[in-house]
Structure formats: C-alpha cells, structure tokens
XYZ file of C-alpha atoms in Angstrom:
335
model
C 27.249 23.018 -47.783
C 29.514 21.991 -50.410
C 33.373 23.214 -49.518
C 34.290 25.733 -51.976
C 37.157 24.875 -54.525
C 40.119 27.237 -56.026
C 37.917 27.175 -59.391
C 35.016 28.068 -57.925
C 36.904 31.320 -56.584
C 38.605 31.885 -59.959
C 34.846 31.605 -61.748
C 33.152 34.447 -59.071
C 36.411 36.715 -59.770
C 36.055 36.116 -63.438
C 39.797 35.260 -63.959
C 41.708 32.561 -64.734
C 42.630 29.363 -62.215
C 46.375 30.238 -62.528
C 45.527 33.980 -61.510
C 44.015 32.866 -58.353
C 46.844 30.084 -57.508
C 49.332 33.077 -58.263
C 47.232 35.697 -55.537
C 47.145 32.721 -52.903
C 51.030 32.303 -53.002
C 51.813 36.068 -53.008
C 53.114 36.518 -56.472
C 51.266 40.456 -57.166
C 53.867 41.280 -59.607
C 51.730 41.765 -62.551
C 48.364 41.251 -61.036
C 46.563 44.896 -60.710
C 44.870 46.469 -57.504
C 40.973 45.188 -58.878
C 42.034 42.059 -59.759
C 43.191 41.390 -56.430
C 40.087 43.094 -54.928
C 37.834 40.643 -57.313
C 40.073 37.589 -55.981
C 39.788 38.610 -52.263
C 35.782 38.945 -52.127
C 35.337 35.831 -53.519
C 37.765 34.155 -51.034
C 35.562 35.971 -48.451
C 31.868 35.707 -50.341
C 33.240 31.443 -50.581
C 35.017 31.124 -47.069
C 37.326 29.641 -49.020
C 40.159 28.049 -47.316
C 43.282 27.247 -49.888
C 44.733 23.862 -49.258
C 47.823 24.210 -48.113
C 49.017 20.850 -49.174
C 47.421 21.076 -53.061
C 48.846 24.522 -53.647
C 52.667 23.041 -52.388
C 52.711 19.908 -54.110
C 55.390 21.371 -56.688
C 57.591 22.502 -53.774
C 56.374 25.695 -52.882
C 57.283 26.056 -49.477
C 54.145 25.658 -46.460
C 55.763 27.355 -44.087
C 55.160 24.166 -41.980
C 57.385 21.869 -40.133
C 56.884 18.641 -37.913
C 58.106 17.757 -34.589
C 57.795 14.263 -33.432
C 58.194 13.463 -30.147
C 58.071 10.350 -27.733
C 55.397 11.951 -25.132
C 53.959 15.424 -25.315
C 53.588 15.526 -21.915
C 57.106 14.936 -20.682
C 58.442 17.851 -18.135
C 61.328 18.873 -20.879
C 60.061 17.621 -23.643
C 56.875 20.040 -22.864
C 59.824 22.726 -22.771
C 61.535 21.694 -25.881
C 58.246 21.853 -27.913
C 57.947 25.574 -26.550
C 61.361 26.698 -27.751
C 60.238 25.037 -31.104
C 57.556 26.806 -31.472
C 58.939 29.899 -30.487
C 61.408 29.895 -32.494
C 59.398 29.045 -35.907
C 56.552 31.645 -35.174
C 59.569 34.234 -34.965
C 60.102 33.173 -38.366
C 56.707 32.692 -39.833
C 56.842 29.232 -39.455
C 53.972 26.992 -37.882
C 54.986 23.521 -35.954
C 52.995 20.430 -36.234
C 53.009 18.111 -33.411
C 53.087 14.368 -33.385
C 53.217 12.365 -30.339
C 54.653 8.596 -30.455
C 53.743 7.604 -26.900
C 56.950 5.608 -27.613
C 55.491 3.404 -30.230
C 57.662 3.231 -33.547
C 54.620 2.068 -35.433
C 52.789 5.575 -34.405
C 56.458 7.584 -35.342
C 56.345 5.731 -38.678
C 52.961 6.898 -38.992
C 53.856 10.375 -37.663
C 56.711 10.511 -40.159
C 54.415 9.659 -43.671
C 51.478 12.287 -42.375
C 54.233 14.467 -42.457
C 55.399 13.864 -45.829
C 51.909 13.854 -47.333
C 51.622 17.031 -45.774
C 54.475 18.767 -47.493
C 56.125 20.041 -44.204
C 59.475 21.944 -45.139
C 61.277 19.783 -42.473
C 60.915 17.439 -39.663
C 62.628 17.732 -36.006
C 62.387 14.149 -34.091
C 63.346 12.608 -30.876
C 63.021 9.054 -32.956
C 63.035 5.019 -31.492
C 65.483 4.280 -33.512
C 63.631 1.599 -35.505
C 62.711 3.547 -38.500
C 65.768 4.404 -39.785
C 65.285 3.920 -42.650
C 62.074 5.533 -43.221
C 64.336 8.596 -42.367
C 66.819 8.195 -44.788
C 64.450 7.449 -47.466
C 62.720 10.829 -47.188
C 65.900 12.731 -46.516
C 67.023 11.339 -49.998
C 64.004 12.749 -50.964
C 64.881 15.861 -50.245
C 63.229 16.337 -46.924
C 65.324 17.786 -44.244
C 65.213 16.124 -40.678
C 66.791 17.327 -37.442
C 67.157 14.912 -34.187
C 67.605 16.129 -30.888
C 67.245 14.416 -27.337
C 68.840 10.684 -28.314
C 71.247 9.756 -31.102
C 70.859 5.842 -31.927
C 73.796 4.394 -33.652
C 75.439 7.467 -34.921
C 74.155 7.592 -38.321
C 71.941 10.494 -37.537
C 73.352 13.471 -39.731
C 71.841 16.473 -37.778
C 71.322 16.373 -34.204
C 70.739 18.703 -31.088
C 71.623 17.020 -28.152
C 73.064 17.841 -24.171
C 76.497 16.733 -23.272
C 75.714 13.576 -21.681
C 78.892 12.027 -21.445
C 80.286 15.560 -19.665
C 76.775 15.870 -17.235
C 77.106 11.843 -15.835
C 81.341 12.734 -15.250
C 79.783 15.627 -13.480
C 77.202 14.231 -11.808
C 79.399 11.187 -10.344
C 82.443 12.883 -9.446
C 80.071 15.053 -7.415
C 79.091 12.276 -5.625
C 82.177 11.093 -5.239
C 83.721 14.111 -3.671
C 80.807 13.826 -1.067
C 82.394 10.173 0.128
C 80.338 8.222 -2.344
C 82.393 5.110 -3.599
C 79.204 2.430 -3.913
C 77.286 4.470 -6.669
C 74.536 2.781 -8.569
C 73.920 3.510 -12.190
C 70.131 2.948 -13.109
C 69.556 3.253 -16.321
C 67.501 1.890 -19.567
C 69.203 -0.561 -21.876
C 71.839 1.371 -23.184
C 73.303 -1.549 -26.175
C 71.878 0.107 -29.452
C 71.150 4.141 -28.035
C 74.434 6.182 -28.076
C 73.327 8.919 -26.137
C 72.240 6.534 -22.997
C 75.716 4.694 -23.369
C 77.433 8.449 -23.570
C 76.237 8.707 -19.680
C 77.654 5.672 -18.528
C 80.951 6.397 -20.172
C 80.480 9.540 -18.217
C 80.012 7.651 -15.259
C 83.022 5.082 -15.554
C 85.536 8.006 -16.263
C 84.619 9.735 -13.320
C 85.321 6.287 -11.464
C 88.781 5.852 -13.404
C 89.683 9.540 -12.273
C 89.138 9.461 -8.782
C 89.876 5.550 -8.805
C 87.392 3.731 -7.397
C 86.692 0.376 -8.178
C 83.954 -0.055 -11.103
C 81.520 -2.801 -9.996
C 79.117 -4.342 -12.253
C 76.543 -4.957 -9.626
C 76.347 -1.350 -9.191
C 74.886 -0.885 -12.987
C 70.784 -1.515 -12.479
C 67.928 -1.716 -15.060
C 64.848 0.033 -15.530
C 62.421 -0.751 -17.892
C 59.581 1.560 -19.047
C 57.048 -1.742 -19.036
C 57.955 -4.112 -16.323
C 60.154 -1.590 -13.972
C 63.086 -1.983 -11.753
C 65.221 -5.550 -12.706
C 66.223 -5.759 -9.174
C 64.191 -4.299 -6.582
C 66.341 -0.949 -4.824
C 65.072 -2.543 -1.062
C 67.002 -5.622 -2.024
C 70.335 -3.744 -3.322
C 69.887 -1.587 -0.206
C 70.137 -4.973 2.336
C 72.978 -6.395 0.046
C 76.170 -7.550 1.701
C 77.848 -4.194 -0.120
C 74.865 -1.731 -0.887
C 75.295 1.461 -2.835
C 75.178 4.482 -0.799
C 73.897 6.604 -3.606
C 71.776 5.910 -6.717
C 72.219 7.927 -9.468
C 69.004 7.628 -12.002
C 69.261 8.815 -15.826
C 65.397 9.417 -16.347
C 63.100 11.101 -14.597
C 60.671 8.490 -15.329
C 62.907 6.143 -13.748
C 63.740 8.759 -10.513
C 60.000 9.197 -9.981
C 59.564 5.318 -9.553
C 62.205 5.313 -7.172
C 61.175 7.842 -5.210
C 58.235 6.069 -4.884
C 59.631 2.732 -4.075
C 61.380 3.827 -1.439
C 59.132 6.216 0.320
C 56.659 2.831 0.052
C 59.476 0.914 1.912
C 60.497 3.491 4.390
C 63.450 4.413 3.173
C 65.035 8.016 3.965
C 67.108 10.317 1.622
C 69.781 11.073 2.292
C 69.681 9.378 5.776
C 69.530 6.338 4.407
C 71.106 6.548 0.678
C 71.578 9.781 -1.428
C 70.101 10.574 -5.087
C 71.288 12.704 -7.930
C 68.371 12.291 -10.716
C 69.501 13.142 -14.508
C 66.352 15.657 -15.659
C 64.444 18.221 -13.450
C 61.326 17.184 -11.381
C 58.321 19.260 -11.387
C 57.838 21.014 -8.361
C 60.736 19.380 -6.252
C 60.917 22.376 -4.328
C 57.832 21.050 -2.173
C 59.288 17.825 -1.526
C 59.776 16.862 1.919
C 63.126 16.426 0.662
C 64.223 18.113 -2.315
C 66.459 16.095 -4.933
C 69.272 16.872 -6.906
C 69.389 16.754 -10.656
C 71.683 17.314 -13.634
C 69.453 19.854 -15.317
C 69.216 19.795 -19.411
C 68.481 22.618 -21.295
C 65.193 21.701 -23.321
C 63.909 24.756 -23.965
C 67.156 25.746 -25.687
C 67.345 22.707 -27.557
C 64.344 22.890 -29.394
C 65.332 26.796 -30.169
C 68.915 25.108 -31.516
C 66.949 22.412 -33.381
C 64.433 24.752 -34.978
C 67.255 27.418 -35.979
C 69.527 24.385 -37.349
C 66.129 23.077 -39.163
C 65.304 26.378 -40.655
C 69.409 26.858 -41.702
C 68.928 23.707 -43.578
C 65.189 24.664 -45.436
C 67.434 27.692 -46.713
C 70.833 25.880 -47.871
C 70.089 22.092 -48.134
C 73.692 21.152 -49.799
C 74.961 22.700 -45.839
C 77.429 20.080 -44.371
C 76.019 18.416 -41.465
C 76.238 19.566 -37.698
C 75.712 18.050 -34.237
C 75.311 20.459 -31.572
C 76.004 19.967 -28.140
C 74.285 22.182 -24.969
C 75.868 22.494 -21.566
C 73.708 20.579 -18.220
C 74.648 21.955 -14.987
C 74.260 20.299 -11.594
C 70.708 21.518 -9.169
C 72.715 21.197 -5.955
C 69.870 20.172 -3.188
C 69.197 18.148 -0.151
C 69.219 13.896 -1.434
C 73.165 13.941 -1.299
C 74.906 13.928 1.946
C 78.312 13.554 2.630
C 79.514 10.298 4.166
C-alpha cells in the first residue's frame, strides 16, 4: 500500500495543504475545533506519518538532536548516552545515536545523516580528522557540542573531566604509597589534548614530590597492534616500574590480561591504578583501583549546554570541566 502523503490528508479533510502543514506543527491559532477534528481523522483514516525532515526543512525546529560516539558499547560511554537521553526527554527532545566504531569515515558519515536530517544540534566524542566537516556545518548554523576528548583546542564547546587534575591525583597517590618507578601507558598523545592533559598531570605530580621523570617509564598502547613493549619485559628490566598506571580501560583490560597470562600478581608483584571504572571489579580476585569519570553527568552537562545553545545561538562559547575522584581498592600496595 502506497504511503500516504500530506496532500492526500489535506484532500480527505477538504482543506487546504498549508492548513494541514499548520495542524502538524501546532499552530491552532485560527484553525477551529472541526477543522482540526476533519484533519485528525484523516491522519488516523491514512496512518499518516508527517515527515519530520520535509515539514523542518525551513528551520522549524525537530525536536531532534545527534550524538556521535566512538563505541556504543563502551562502560561510560553507555553511561554518558543515558544522561543524554535523559536529559533531552526531560525536555521534549529525542536523541539520535550514531556509533563510529572509531572510524572517521563512519563519523563523517554520521555527521551528514545528521544534517540531512535537520537535527537541532549535534553532541560528539569526534577523531579529530573531520574538523572541518564540523566547522563547515557550525557556520551553517548547526550547533555542535564535544565532550570526552578535545583535539587541538579549536573545539568551541566542550564537556570534558579534569584530566590534567585526575592523572596529578592519581600519581601522587601512588607516590605517597612508595611508588617512584611509575609507568605511564597510554595512546599516542601528539595531536589529542585531552590524552596529553594526563600526562602533564602525571609529570607535575613527579616535579612536586621530585622524583626523577624517566622516559622509559612512558609505554604505548595501540588499539590495533597492542602493547609497544611487552609489560613481562619492562617487569624483568634492569629498573622495572613498580606500578603501572593505564589511561584507558581498554588498555587496563589488556593488561590485566597479560599479566594474569604470565603469572604475574597485583599488587604482590607490581600495583595498578586504571583511569575509567571496570565493570564488575568488585568480583575480581583482586579488585583494581581507578580514577573514576563522571559520564553520566557529562552527557547531562553536554545535553543542557546543547539545548542552551538551540535557544541563544549568538551565546559565547564554554568548556566545562567535571571533577574524577580516586576508587581506592586492593592493586596498590605500599612499598
């Protein structure tokens, strides 16, 4: 059966096409009680369903925004999705999901669907590589929140934890525990400000308590090919770390892993600190400490500053910055 069309709705309610464009966007002003009647049983008679894209194409609102992010099925990002969504049902908004799987071709992608679609606004955890995709459409008019990384600083409106303050944290906890050998694990860190935020964190806690930075104590992960140096072989070094401290939870998990596989014990052996929460680390033989972020209040904060912006789009810029606190548990020891 052939989907039924706006004029097709207008011609069973005997009015005009404006009259029924004017009912499906609310505007009753000077429409009477039986026209309305005549306009909704033909909507139900038709099962018509408006278009929300057709009837917004002169900038009506949709009530619609997109969130893009880098895998729906992250532990936080899971969490950050939920205070989205929360927050834009509270105010009759809907959120439409896109999932990159960390694949800037699929964002890109993700980003024009969007567009086509009329969303009011766009909240991203982006690559980085389509900058200027970005820009174009905020140009355009279209307003676009980040949250979770900030690239190379030209991002306008972000939502973001206090890295640099969580890694000081983190490290100096360690190093009141003994720790002076501390390895840094991380991603490449050259072009992502919010990655290179941590390790500043890291090397002022080391300035502070003054203890000697070592570069061999700053190890890569990557999400592809995994660890650059193996942990067992750092561990057997002439000077191993005593602690690792990991700034993914992809990259903590792995760990773990690697060193259960080689029978190594935490914290017998060498302590952990882990920057995210782990799903059900409560059950672990060993339970492991983590700087915990905040992701369900960041997507709240990114969907409030989102909506702010829908409502007063000349608004100067903002970056907002949410607290972590330290999970105290039982992969540091004191040495």
């Amino acid at each position: 059966m052939q989907k039924a069309k706006l004029v097709d709705v207008a011609r069973l309610a005997k009015v005009s096409n404006s009259t029924v464009s004017q009912y499906l966007n609310g505007r009753f002003d000077y429409m009477s009680k039986e026209t309305q009647q005549r306009i909704r049983a033909a909507i139900k008679e038709l099962d018509y369903t408006p278009n929300p894209t057709a009837r917004n194409l002169k900038g009506k609102k949709t009530s619609m925004v997109g969130v893009i992010v880098r895998d729906i099925t992250g532990f936080d990002t899971c969490r950050t999705i939920r205070g989205v969504d929360d927050f834009c049902r509270k105010h009759q908004y809907n959120a439409q999901i896109f999932s990159t799987d960390f694949d800037p071709d699929v964002e890109a992608r993700a980003l024009e669907a969007l567009y086509q679609m009329r969303v009011d606004g766009i909240i991203i955890a982006s690559s980085g590589k389509n900058n200027d995709l970005i820009a174009d459409y905020i140009e355009k008019g279209m307003p676009v929140v980040h949250f979770q990384l900030e690239h190379d600083g030209s991002e306008k409106n972000l939502v973001l934890s206090d890295y640099r303050k969580a890694a000081f944290e983190a490290t100096e906890y360690l190093i009141d525990l003994g720790h002076r050998r501390i390895c840094f694990v991380t991603q490449t860190f050259e072009n992502v400000k919010s990655r290179k935020e941590r390790y500043s964190g890291y090397i002022d806690a080391l300035a502070k308590h003054n203890v000697p930075f070592s570069s061999s104590l700053i190890q890569y992960w990557h999400r592809q090919t995994g660890f650059e140096q193996a942990p067992k072989a750092l561990l057997q070094s002439d000077n191993p770390p005593t602690a690792f401290f990991t700034q993914h939870l992809a990259i903590t998990t792995e760990l773990l892993a690697h060193l259960n596989q080689e029978g190594i014990a935490i914290p017998d052996d060498v302590s952990l600190i882990g920057f995210d929460d782990i799903p059900m680390t409560d059950f672990f033989k060993v339970p492991v400490t983590v700087v915990k972020q905040e992701p369900y209040v960041i997507g709240k904060e990114a969907a409030s500053l989102l909506l702010d912006i829908i409502e007063n789009k000349d608004r100067h810029s903002q970056k907002l910055m949410i607290s972590c606190s330290i999970t105290k548990r039982q992969s540091c020891r004191a040495i």
